[in-house]
C-alpha cells in the first residue's frame, strides 16, 4: 500500500488538455483568464477633477487675484468647456474633465460663492497649496496599451472592474472540464424519496457536486445500482462523454464492490488502489484515453475527505488555479497510533499573530458526516508520528471559507 504523498504524486501526473472558452463578464468571476487585458486608453483618460469646487489659472492667484467671476459649470459627463478669460473661474465637479486654460482646483470648502452686482463670483478663503492641486492627470494611473491583468490570473472583482473599464464585455477563460459524479449502491435513493428501512438517501454526490461548483464546474450526476452489467454499460457511456469521472462507493472488499473490476474492463488503467490513510483507505485512481477517474470510498466522510485532499487540488491545477498550501497549529494534543496518515476533522480560527489554529472536532468515524458541519477542514497528521502535540503545525485542507 502506498502513502498519501506518493498517491498525490501519482495523481498529479494525470493531465487534461487545457481548453479556452469565452464567457460574458457577468459569468467570469472566479474563472482563470486566458488572455491579457490591456488599457484601451490612458487611465484616467483625461485630466480628471478630483474635488467639487472651482477651477482657476494658478498664476492669476499668484499675481494677487482672490475673487473670480464664475463663468459656468463643468459637470462630470459634460464635454470639455473652456475658460473664456484668464481671470474667470469655472465651477467643476469631481469626475469632470478639467477645462483647458485652468490648472488648479480649489474645493468648495475653501471658497465662498457670492452674488456681486447680479453675477456670481468665487472668493478664495484658503490659498491653493500648489499649482495642479486636486487634479488627477491623464494617464498617470496607467498609460494606453499597458498590460493591466496578466494571463493565468483568477478573475476577482478587481479584475472584473478593470475588464469593464477597458470595454471587455466577454473574456477568454479556461473551459471547465466535463465532470460526471457517480453514486453507486443499491441502498441509495434520491433526496425527494422516502427511504425504506433498508435504504438511505444519496448524499455524497450532492456534497461533491456542491464542491465542484465552487470551482465553476457544473457536474452531471448519475446513480448506478450494484449490478455488474448495469455498471459496465453505464460506465462505458460515461467514460466516453466525460473528461473527469468521480465515483463514490463500491471500491472496497464487498461482494458487490464491482467498481475497480469494471473500470479495468472498460479500459481504465489503475494507477493506485488503497492508500495508507484514515479515512479513505480504499481510494482508487486511474485513467483511460479520454478520462481521468477518481473512485472514492463510499463512506461519506471518506468521499468528502478524498475529494478535498486529492480531487480538488488536481481539478484546480487543470483549470490553472494555484493551490496555496495552508498549515495550522493544533490547539490540543492528539494521539493516533496506527501507521496511517490521519485526517483529523478540525475547527479553524485565526489565533495570536495571525497563525491559523486547528481544534479537533470529535466525530463517530467515517460514516458520521453530520459531524463535518461542525468543522472547517482536515488536518493531515503524518503516518510516521503517533503523538501530535499542541502547537505543532500540519497541512490543512479547508472545506469552508474562514
Ligand atoms: N472487509 C473490509 N471491509 C471494508 C474495508 C476493508 O478494508 N475491508 N474498508 C472499509 C472502508 S475504510 C471504507 S471507506 C468502506 C468503503 O466502501 P466502498 O467504497 O466499497 O463503499 P460502499 O460499500 O459502496 O459504501 C460504504 C458506505 O457508504 C455509504 N454510501 C455510499 N455511497 C453513498 C452516497 N452516495 N451517499 C451516502 N452514503 C453513501 C454506503 O451506504 C455504505 O454505508 O468500506 C469499508 N469496508
Ligand atoms: O475510508 Mo474508511 O472511511 O476509513 O472507513
Ligand atoms: Mg463496499
Tab-separated table of C-alpha atoms and ligand atoms in Angstrom:
chain	number	residue	atom	x	y	z
A	1	UNK	CA	0.000	0.000	0.000
A	2	UNK	CA	1.257	3.488	-0.827
A	3	UNK	CA	1.344	6.610	1.359
A	4	UNK	CA	-0.511	9.887	0.919
A	5	UNK	CA	2.351	11.802	-0.682
A	6	UNK	CA	3.025	9.071	-3.219
A	7	UNK	CA	-0.693	8.949	-4.059
A	8	UNK	CA	-0.659	12.701	-4.615
A	9	UNK	CA	2.394	12.384	-6.857
A	10	UNK	CA	0.742	9.683	-8.972
A	11	UNK	CA	-2.461	11.689	-9.352
A	12	UNK	CA	-0.540	14.842	-10.248
A	13	UNK	CA	0.885	13.134	-13.356
A	14	UNK	CA	-2.557	12.870	-14.963
A	15	UNK	CA	-3.365	15.948	-17.007
A	16	UNK	CA	-6.210	17.339	-19.045
A	17	UNK	CA	-5.662	19.293	-22.215
A	18	UNK	CA	-6.386	22.919	-21.262
A	19	UNK	CA	-9.083	24.489	-23.419
A	20	UNK	CA	-10.365	28.012	-23.686
A	21	UNK	CA	-13.878	29.420	-23.931
A	22	UNK	CA	-15.310	32.921	-23.976
A	23	UNK	CA	-17.786	33.950	-21.277
A	24	UNK	CA	-19.775	37.093	-20.539
A	25	UNK	CA	-18.162	39.350	-17.953
A	26	UNK	CA	-21.037	38.652	-15.537
A	27	UNK	CA	-20.053	34.971	-15.547
A	28	UNK	CA	-16.311	35.475	-15.396
A	29	UNK	CA	-15.518	35.995	-11.687
A	30	UNK	CA	-13.584	33.065	-10.257
A	31	UNK	CA	-12.573	31.826	-13.718
A	32	UNK	CA	-8.976	31.722	-14.960
A	33	UNK	CA	-8.164	34.364	-17.565
A	34	UNK	CA	-6.690	33.097	-20.829
A	35	UNK	CA	-5.782	36.415	-22.432
A	36	UNK	CA	-4.123	39.622	-21.291
A	37	UNK	CA	-6.169	42.704	-20.529
A	38	UNK	CA	-4.625	45.973	-21.735
A	39	UNK	CA	-5.758	49.535	-21.239
A	40	UNK	CA	-7.549	50.731	-24.388
A	41	UNK	CA	-6.944	54.388	-23.430
A	42	UNK	CA	-4.990	56.297	-20.831
A	43	UNK	CA	-6.159	55.875	-17.235
A	44	UNK	CA	-7.545	58.314	-16.314
A	45	UNK	CA	-8.485	59.146	-19.908
A	46	UNK	CA	-8.418	62.938	-19.301
A	47	UNK	CA	-7.149	65.363	-16.656
A	48	UNK	CA	-9.789	64.497	-14.072
A	49	UNK	CA	-11.130	66.882	-11.459
A	50	UNK	CA	-10.765	65.245	-8.023
A	51	UNK	CA	-12.805	67.621	-5.849
A	52	UNK	CA	-16.028	69.583	-6.245
A	53	UNK	CA	-15.083	73.279	-6.369
A	54	UNK	CA	-13.710	75.811	-8.851
A	55	UNK	CA	-11.003	75.596	-11.498
A	56	UNK	CA	-8.702	78.592	-11.946
A	57	UNK	CA	-5.425	79.585	-13.511
A	58	UNK	CA	-2.889	79.374	-10.686
A	59	UNK	CA	-0.846	82.298	-11.947
A	60	UNK	CA	-3.855	84.613	-11.540
A	61	UNK	CA	-3.963	83.803	-7.865
A	62	UNK	CA	-0.172	84.080	-7.630
A	63	UNK	CA	-0.449	87.606	-9.044
A	64	UNK	CA	-2.849	88.550	-6.268
A	65	UNK	CA	-6.332	87.861	-7.638
A	66	UNK	CA	-8.662	86.397	-4.938
A	67	UNK	CA	-12.096	87.000	-6.496
A	68	UNK	CA	-13.022	85.144	-9.693
A	69	UNK	CA	-16.220	85.652	-11.707
A	70	UNK	CA	-17.909	82.254	-12.239
A	71	UNK	CA	-18.135	81.656	-15.981
A	72	UNK	CA	-20.059	78.382	-15.884
A	73	UNK	CA	-20.266	74.816	-14.666
A	74	UNK	CA	-18.247	71.811	-15.874
A	75	UNK	CA	-20.115	68.676	-14.756
A	76	UNK	CA	-18.865	65.087	-14.901
A	77	UNK	CA	-20.118	63.732	-18.199
A	78	UNK	CA	-20.029	67.113	-19.966
A	79	UNK	CA	-17.753	67.578	-22.959
A	80	UNK	CA	-14.869	69.865	-22.075
A	81	UNK	CA	-15.813	73.550	-21.552
A	82	UNK	CA	-13.170	76.192	-21.838
A	83	UNK	CA	-12.403	79.261	-19.809
A	84	UNK	CA	-13.210	82.374	-21.792
A	85	UNK	CA	-10.982	84.717	-19.799
A	86	UNK	CA	-7.894	84.095	-17.724
A	87	UNK	CA	-9.299	85.835	-14.663
A	88	UNK	CA	-12.581	83.865	-14.641
A	89	UNK	CA	-13.186	80.515	-12.994
A	90	UNK	CA	-15.436	77.564	-13.755
A	91	UNK	CA	-17.277	75.509	-11.193
A	92	UNK	CA	-16.111	71.909	-11.633
A	93	UNK	CA	-17.447	68.622	-10.294
A	94	UNK	CA	-15.496	65.521	-9.244
A	95	UNK	CA	-15.012	63.292	-12.276
A	96	UNK	CA	-15.338	66.155	-14.785
A	97	UNK	CA	-12.772	66.981	-17.450
A	98	UNK	CA	-10.535	69.803	-16.345
A	99	UNK	CA	-11.294	72.849	-18.546
A	100	UNK	CA	-8.335	73.861	-20.715
A	101	UNK	CA	-6.581	77.020	-19.596
A	102	UNK	CA	-7.186	76.043	-15.974
A	103	UNK	CA	-4.613	74.184	-13.935
A	104	UNK	CA	-5.722	74.236	-10.307
A	105	UNK	CA	-8.876	73.163	-8.462
A	106	UNK	CA	-9.948	74.722	-5.163
A	107	UNK	CA	-12.532	72.873	-3.053
A	108	UNK	CA	-15.875	74.485	-2.230
A	109	UNK	CA	-14.795	74.288	1.436
A	110	UNK	CA	-12.024	76.805	0.651
A	111	UNK	CA	-14.042	79.365	-1.322
A	112	UNK	CA	-17.238	81.421	-0.890
A	113	UNK	CA	-19.596	81.745	-3.833
A	114	UNK	CA	-21.368	85.136	-3.653
A	115	UNK	CA	-23.538	87.243	-5.879
A	116	UNK	CA	-21.996	90.632	-6.543
A	117	UNK	CA	-23.899	93.085	-8.735
A	118	UNK	CA	-26.074	90.336	-10.099
A	119	UNK	CA	-23.268	87.979	-11.026
A	120	UNK	CA	-21.716	85.045	-9.248
A	121	UNK	CA	-18.144	85.314	-8.022
A	122	UNK	CA	-15.910	82.916	-6.100
A	123	UNK	CA	-13.791	84.381	-3.329
A	124	UNK	CA	-10.793	82.304	-2.274
A	125	UNK	CA	-10.647	81.902	1.516
A	126	UNK	CA	-7.839	79.413	1.769
A	127	UNK	CA	-4.985	79.711	-0.760
A	128	UNK	CA	-4.223	76.775	-3.037
A	129	UNK	CA	-1.274	74.729	-1.751
A	130	UNK	CA	0.241	74.271	-5.187
A	131	UNK	CA	-0.367	74.564	-8.880
A	132	UNK	CA	-2.141	71.435	-10.161
A	133	UNK	CA	-3.789	70.547	-6.891
A	134	UNK	CA	-6.908	68.344	-6.886
A	135	UNK	CA	-6.276	67.231	-10.462
A	136	UNK	CA	-5.628	63.635	-11.454
A	137	UNK	CA	-3.538	63.977	-14.643
A	138	UNK	CA	-4.378	61.951	-17.732
A	139	UNK	CA	-2.550	58.607	-17.991
A	140	UNK	CA	-0.929	58.749	-14.563
A	141	UNK	CA	-2.613	55.537	-13.307
A	142	UNK	CA	-1.730	53.535	-16.426
A	143	UNK	CA	-0.852	54.623	-19.973
A	144	UNK	CA	-2.780	53.337	-23.004
A	145	UNK	CA	-1.680	49.858	-24.132
A	146	UNK	CA	-0.282	48.793	-20.765
A	147	UNK	CA	-0.988	45.239	-19.530
A	148	UNK	CA	-3.393	45.628	-16.619
A	149	UNK	CA	-4.101	41.936	-15.968
A	150	UNK	CA	-1.898	39.004	-16.928
A	151	UNK	CA	-2.983	35.728	-18.437
A	152	UNK	CA	-3.476	32.927	-15.898
A	153	UNK	CA	-4.949	35.143	-13.200
A	154	UNK	CA	-8.058	34.016	-11.337
A	155	UNK	CA	-10.563	36.781	-12.016
A	156	UNK	CA	-11.609	38.539	-8.822
A	157	UNK	CA	-13.960	41.528	-8.630
A	158	UNK	CA	-10.858	43.749	-9.009
A	159	UNK	CA	-10.015	42.270	-12.429
A	160	UNK	CA	-13.694	42.413	-13.417
A	161	UNK	CA	-13.648	46.181	-12.763
A	162	UNK	CA	-10.555	46.517	-14.954
A	163	UNK	CA	-12.094	44.395	-17.735
A	164	UNK	CA	-15.226	46.554	-17.639
A	165	UNK	CA	-13.288	49.798	-17.848
A	166	UNK	CA	-11.406	48.687	-20.945
A	167	UNK	CA	-14.671	47.637	-22.589
A	168	UNK	CA	-14.405	43.863	-22.448
A	169	UNK	CA	-17.937	42.523	-22.240
A	170	UNK	CA	-16.673	38.958	-22.595
A	171	UNK	CA	-13.435	37.284	-21.599
A	172	UNK	CA	-11.425	34.253	-22.651
A	173	UNK	CA	-11.123	31.820	-19.734
A	174	UNK	CA	-10.207	28.180	-19.154
A	175	UNK	CA	-13.070	25.892	-20.078
A	176	UNK	CA	-14.080	23.799	-17.068
A	177	UNK	CA	-13.708	20.062	-17.620
A	178	UNK	CA	-16.782	17.913	-18.235
A	179	UNK	CA	-17.262	16.160	-14.907
A	180	UNK	CA	-19.525	13.235	-14.006
A	181	UNK	CA	-20.215	12.379	-10.373
A	182	UNK	CA	-21.443	8.855	-9.929
A	183	UNK	CA	-23.087	7.336	-6.860
A	184	UNK	CA	-23.082	3.570	-6.601
A	185	UNK	CA	-25.138	1.331	-4.353
A	186	UNK	CA	-28.484	-0.471	-4.150
A	187	UNK	CA	-29.196	1.109	-0.785
A	188	UNK	CA	-29.312	4.631	-2.185
A	189	UNK	CA	-32.434	6.595	-3.106
A	190	UNK	CA	-32.725	10.187	-4.254
A	191	UNK	CA	-33.399	13.131	-1.980
A	192	UNK	CA	-37.096	13.504	-2.738
A	193	UNK	CA	-37.789	9.834	-1.975
A	194	UNK	CA	-38.895	8.424	1.359
A	195	UNK	CA	-36.283	5.749	2.151
A	196	UNK	CA	-37.494	2.320	3.234
A	197	UNK	CA	-35.925	0.972	6.431
A	198	UNK	CA	-33.030	-0.612	4.491
A	199	UNK	CA	-32.361	2.436	2.321
A	200	UNK	CA	-30.610	5.804	2.714
A	201	UNK	CA	-30.700	8.970	0.651
A	202	UNK	CA	-27.795	9.777	-1.628
A	203	UNK	CA	-25.706	12.499	-0.062
A	204	UNK	CA	-22.117	12.042	-1.255
A	205	UNK	CA	-22.750	13.064	-4.821
A	206	UNK	CA	-24.533	16.229	-3.732
A	207	UNK	CA	-21.597	17.135	-1.488
A	208	UNK	CA	-19.088	16.594	-4.300
A	209	UNK	CA	-21.291	18.421	-6.788
A	210	UNK	CA	-21.535	21.414	-4.434
A	211	UNK	CA	-17.772	21.348	-4.006
A	212	UNK	CA	-17.006	21.342	-7.739
A	213	UNK	CA	-19.488	24.152	-8.256
A	214	UNK	CA	-17.124	26.218	-6.109
A	215	UNK	CA	-14.646	25.757	-8.991
A	216	UNK	CA	-17.314	26.838	-11.503
A	217	UNK	CA	-17.821	23.306	-12.739
A	218	UNK	CA	-21.368	22.087	-13.385
A	219	UNK	CA	-21.117	18.357	-12.985
A	220	UNK	CA	-23.686	15.829	-14.125
A	221	UNK	CA	-24.904	13.331	-11.518
A	222	UNK	CA	-25.509	9.615	-12.020
A	223	UNK	CA	-26.567	6.692	-9.873
A	224	UNK	CA	-25.596	3.112	-10.626
A	225	UNK	CA	-27.053	0.114	-8.858
A	226	UNK	CA	-24.797	-2.721	-7.643
A	227	UNK	CA	-25.281	-4.722	-10.805
A	228	UNK	CA	-22.155	-5.536	-12.714
A	229	UNK	CA	-23.712	-5.436	-16.183
A	230	UNK	CA	-25.512	-2.189	-15.463
A	231	UNK	CA	-22.370	-0.603	-14.048
A	232	UNK	CA	-20.362	-1.756	-17.031
A	233	UNK	CA	-22.869	-0.479	-19.584
A	234	UNK	CA	-23.325	2.894	-17.927
A	235	UNK	CA	-19.661	3.453	-17.118
A	236	UNK	CA	-18.688	2.861	-20.748
A	237	UNK	CA	-21.031	5.655	-21.808
A	238	UNK	CA	-19.935	7.956	-19.001
A	239	UNK	CA	-16.261	7.397	-19.810
A	240	UNK	CA	-16.911	8.360	-23.420
A	241	UNK	CA	-18.758	11.555	-22.569
A	242	UNK	CA	-16.828	12.999	-19.634
A	243	UNK	CA	-13.229	14.010	-19.041
A	244	UNK	CA	-13.346	13.550	-15.292
A	245	UNK	CA	-15.355	10.832	-13.563
A	246	UNK	CA	-15.714	10.927	-9.787
A	247	UNK	CA	-17.289	7.803	-8.360
A	248	UNK	CA	-18.368	7.203	-4.802
A	249	UNK	CA	-18.616	3.732	-3.260
A	250	UNK	CA	-18.045	0.195	-4.431
A	251	UNK	CA	-14.256	0.197	-4.173
A	252	UNK	CA	-13.640	-1.873	-1.065
A	253	UNK	CA	-13.768	-5.607	-0.394
A	254	UNK	CA	-17.529	-6.199	-0.525
A	255	UNK	CA	-19.074	-8.831	-2.784
A	256	UNK	CA	-20.825	-6.076	-4.685
A	257	UNK	CA	-17.874	-3.676	-4.792
A	258	UNK	CA	-17.509	-4.056	-8.563
A	259	UNK	CA	-16.045	-0.692	-9.427
A	260	UNK	CA	-12.301	-1.486	-9.741
A	261	UNK	CA	-13.005	-4.620	-11.750
A	262	UNK	CA	-15.454	-2.942	-14.116
A	263	UNK	CA	-13.239	0.092	-14.598
A	264	UNK	CA	-10.414	-2.216	-15.650
A	265	UNK	CA	-12.756	-3.984	-18.091
A	266	UNK	CA	-13.719	-0.578	-19.513
A	267	UNK	CA	-10.077	0.143	-20.310
A	268	UNK	CA	-9.315	2.399	-17.371
A	269	UNK	CA	-5.765	1.813	-16.229
A	270	UNK	CA	-5.392	1.591	-12.481
A	271	UNK	CA	-2.675	3.870	-11.080
A	272	UNK	CA	-3.414	3.311	-7.422
A	273	UNK	CA	-5.770	1.419	-5.167
A	274	UNK	CA	-5.561	1.818	-1.375
A	275	UNK	CA	-3.644	4.460	0.450
A	276	UNK	CA	-2.212	4.325	3.997
A	277	UNK	CA	-4.723	6.790	5.380
A	278	UNK	CA	-7.802	7.075	7.533
A	279	UNK	CA	-10.413	7.712	6.420
A	280	UNK	CA	-10.366	6.862	2.737
A	281	UNK	CA	-8.102	3.813	2.659
A	282	UNK	CA	-9.760	2.107	-0.367
A	283	UNK	CA	-9.216	5.130	-2.669
A	284	UNK	CA	-8.808	4.108	-6.331
A	285	UNK	CA	-7.439	6.226	-9.174
A	286	UNK	CA	-6.956	5.529	-12.867
A	287	UNK	CA	-7.004	6.960	-16.372
A	288	UNK	CA	-8.355	5.908	-19.734
A	289	UNK	CA	-7.616	7.506	-23.100
A	290	UNK	CA	-10.405	10.033	-22.627
A	291	UNK	CA	-10.989	10.242	-18.903
A	292	UNK	CA	-9.399	10.637	-15.504
A	293	UNK	CA	-11.199	8.542	-12.891
A	294	UNK	CA	-11.305	9.031	-9.153
A	295	UNK	CA	-13.172	6.229	-7.400
A	296	UNK	CA	-13.657	7.438	-3.855
A	297	UNK	CA	-14.553	5.170	-0.958
A	298	UNK	CA	-18.277	5.337	-0.226
A	299	UNK	CA	-18.305	6.165	3.464
A	300	UNK	CA	-19.422	9.785	3.390
A	301	UNK	CA	-16.526	11.274	5.359
A	302	UNK	CA	-14.093	9.281	3.202
A	303	UNK	CA	-15.631	10.546	-0.025
A	304	UNK	CA	-15.560	14.071	1.348
A	305	UNK	CA	-12.010	13.964	2.635
A	306	UNK	CA	-10.636	12.272	-0.508
A	307	UNK	CA	-12.318	14.923	-2.644
A	308	UNK	CA	-10.654	17.763	-0.737
A	309	UNK	CA	-7.270	16.074	-0.384
A	310	UNK	CA	-6.877	14.671	-3.902
A	311	UNK	CA	-9.591	15.659	-6.356
A	312	UNK	CA	-9.950	19.367	-5.700
A	313	UNK	CA	-6.215	20.244	-5.821
A	314	UNK	CA	-5.967	18.242	-9.042
A	315	UNK	CA	-9.004	19.924	-10.598
A	316	UNK	CA	-7.649	23.326	-9.624
A	317	UNK	CA	-4.366	22.549	-11.309
A	318	UNK	CA	-6.162	21.504	-14.504
A	319	UNK	CA	-8.031	24.796	-14.785
A	320	UNK	CA	-4.993	26.828	-13.722
A	321	UNK	CA	-5.901	27.804	-10.168
A	322	UNK	CA	-2.898	27.875	-7.869
A	323	UNK	CA	-3.087	25.632	-4.813
A	324	UNK	CA	-1.937	27.652	-1.852
A	325	UNK	CA	-0.821	25.235	0.843
A	326	UNK	CA	-2.109	26.048	4.318
A	327	UNK	CA	-0.819	24.873	7.648
A	328	UNK	CA	-2.447	25.161	11.039
A	329	UNK	CA	-1.316	24.594	14.612
A	330	UNK	CA	-3.054	22.090	16.847
A	331	UNK	CA	-4.633	23.688	19.896
A	332	UNK	CA	-4.705	20.347	21.772
A	333	UNK	CA	-2.618	17.175	21.951
A	334	UNK	CA	-3.942	14.371	19.776
A	335	UNK	CA	-2.938	10.721	19.506
A	336	UNK	CA	-3.391	8.312	16.591
A	337	UNK	CA	-1.225	5.227	16.843
A	338	UNK	CA	-1.830	3.356	13.567
A	339	UNK	CA	0.715	3.616	10.778
A	340	UNK	CA	-1.666	5.576	8.624
A	341	UNK	CA	-1.910	9.263	7.799
A	342	UNK	CA	-4.826	10.525	9.838
A	343	UNK	CA	-7.095	13.251	8.503
A	344	UNK	CA	-8.349	14.943	11.628
A	345	UNK	CA	-11.554	16.985	11.451
A	346	UNK	CA	-10.841	20.425	12.860
A	347	UNK	CA	-12.387	23.780	13.527
A	348	UNK	CA	-10.078	26.528	12.309
A	349	UNK	CA	-9.618	30.038	13.534
A	350	UNK	CA	-7.035	32.751	13.254
A	351	UNK	CA	-5.106	32.893	16.525
A	352	UNK	CA	-2.496	35.211	18.022
A	353	UNK	CA	-0.018	36.650	15.480
A	354	UNK	CA	-2.377	35.645	12.656
A	355	UNK	CA	-1.409	31.967	12.903
A	356	UNK	CA	-4.154	29.507	11.965
A	357	UNK	CA	-5.218	27.292	14.862
A	358	UNK	CA	-6.938	23.925	14.491
A	359	UNK	CA	-9.107	22.423	17.197
A	360	UNK	CA	-10.129	18.763	16.782
A	361	UNK	CA	-13.841	18.021	16.476
A	362	UNK	CA	-14.663	14.549	17.688
A	363	UNK	CA	-16.924	12.504	15.427
A	364	UNK	CA	-18.127	8.914	15.199
A	365	UNK	CA	-15.929	7.873	12.275
A	366	UNK	CA	-16.210	7.865	8.526
A	367	UNK	CA	-19.997	7.479	8.343
A	368	UNK	CA	-20.634	10.454	10.650
A	369	UNK	CA	-20.899	13.145	8.041
A	370	UNK	CA	-23.201	15.274	10.184
A	371	UNK	CA	-20.035	15.946	12.146
A	372	UNK	CA	-18.488	17.662	9.107
A	373	UNK	CA	-20.879	20.556	9.697
A	374	UNK	CA	-19.109	21.316	12.983
A	375	UNK	CA	-15.675	21.561	11.381
A	376	UNK	CA	-13.957	23.642	8.732
A	377	UNK	CA	-11.351	21.268	7.362
A	378	UNK	CA	-8.993	18.343	7.813
A	379	UNK	CA	-5.544	18.437	9.357
A	380	UNK	CA	-3.180	15.925	7.733
A	381	UNK	CA	-1.332	14.129	10.524
A	382	UNK	CA	1.613	12.158	9.068
A	383	UNK	CA	1.818	8.404	9.429
A	384	UNK	CA	5.330	8.354	10.960
A	385	UNK	CA	4.137	10.128	14.071
A	386	UNK	CA	1.607	8.973	16.698
A	387	UNK	CA	1.577	11.736	19.283
A	388	UNK	CA	0.695	15.153	17.948
A	389	UNK	CA	1.352	17.987	20.344
A	390	UNK	CA	-0.404	21.255	20.932
A	391	UNK	CA	1.413	23.973	18.949
A	392	UNK	CA	2.683	21.660	16.207
A	393	UNK	CA	1.632	22.666	12.691
A	394	UNK	CA	0.359	20.342	9.930
A	395	UNK	CA	-1.077	20.721	6.417
A	396	UNK	CA	-4.664	21.893	6.400
A	397	UNK	CA	-7.377	21.154	3.817
A	398	UNK	CA	-10.303	23.527	4.231
A	399	UNK	CA	-13.820	22.891	3.003
A	400	UNK	CA	-15.354	26.038	4.467
A	401	UNK	CA	-14.420	29.675	3.979
A	402	UNK	CA	-12.893	31.160	7.065
B	1	LIG	N1	-13.551	-6.136	4.655
B	1	LIG	C1	-13.360	-4.831	4.518
B	1	LIG	N2	-14.419	-4.005	4.527
B	1	LIG	C2	-14.253	-2.695	4.396
B	1	LIG	C3	-12.969	-2.155	4.256
B	1	LIG	C4	-11.866	-3.049	4.250
B	1	LIG	O1	-10.701	-2.623	4.125
B	1	LIG	N3	-12.111	-4.352	4.370
B	1	LIG	N4	-12.800	-0.807	4.133
B	1	LIG	C5	-13.814	-0.002	4.772
B	1	LIG	C6	-13.594	1.356	4.419
B	1	LIG	S1	-12.217	2.104	5.048
B	1	LIG	C7	-14.473	2.073	3.677
B	1	LIG	S2	-14.273	3.756	3.472
B	1	LIG	C8	-15.617	1.479	3.048
B	1	LIG	C9	-15.603	1.881	1.578
B	1	LIG	O2	-16.543	1.192	0.942
B	1	LIG	P1	-16.924	1.307	-0.573
B	1	LIG	O3	-16.134	2.307	-1.286
B	1	LIG	O4	-16.931	-0.040	-1.117
B	1	LIG	O5	-18.365	1.921	-0.454
B	1	LIG	P2	-19.748	1.192	-0.277
B	1	LIG	O6	-19.506	-0.149	0.235
B	1	LIG	O7	-20.468	1.322	-1.536
B	1	LIG	O8	-20.392	2.112	0.788
B	1	LIG	C10	-19.836	2.322	2.073
B	1	LIG	C11	-20.818	3.105	2.892
B	1	LIG	O9	-21.017	4.382	2.339
B	1	LIG	C12	-22.386	4.636	2.069
B	1	LIG	N5	-22.532	5.388	0.812
B	1	LIG	C13	-22.044	5.012	-0.379
B	1	LIG	N6	-22.381	5.930	-1.320
B	1	LIG	C14	-23.080	6.882	-0.705
B	1	LIG	C15	-23.716	8.078	-1.119
B	1	LIG	N7	-23.654	8.499	-2.404
B	1	LIG	N8	-24.329	8.830	-0.209
B	1	LIG	C16	-24.387	8.421	1.072
B	1	LIG	N9	-23.804	7.305	1.532
B	1	LIG	C17	-23.180	6.541	0.669
B	1	LIG	C18	-22.972	3.258	1.921
B	1	LIG	O10	-24.332	3.231	2.142
B	1	LIG	C19	-22.177	2.480	2.946
B	1	LIG	O11	-22.736	2.642	4.238
B	1	LIG	O12	-15.585	0.089	3.140
B	1	LIG	C20	-15.239	-0.420	4.446
B	1	LIG	N10	-15.338	-1.846	4.397
B	2	LIG	O1	-12.171	5.105	4.366
B	2	LIG	MO1	-12.935	4.210	5.537
B	2	LIG	O2	-13.893	5.523	5.831
B	2	LIG	O3	-11.553	4.630	6.535
B	2	LIG	O4	-13.924	3.610	6.853
B	3	LIG	MG1	-18.190	-1.546	-0.100
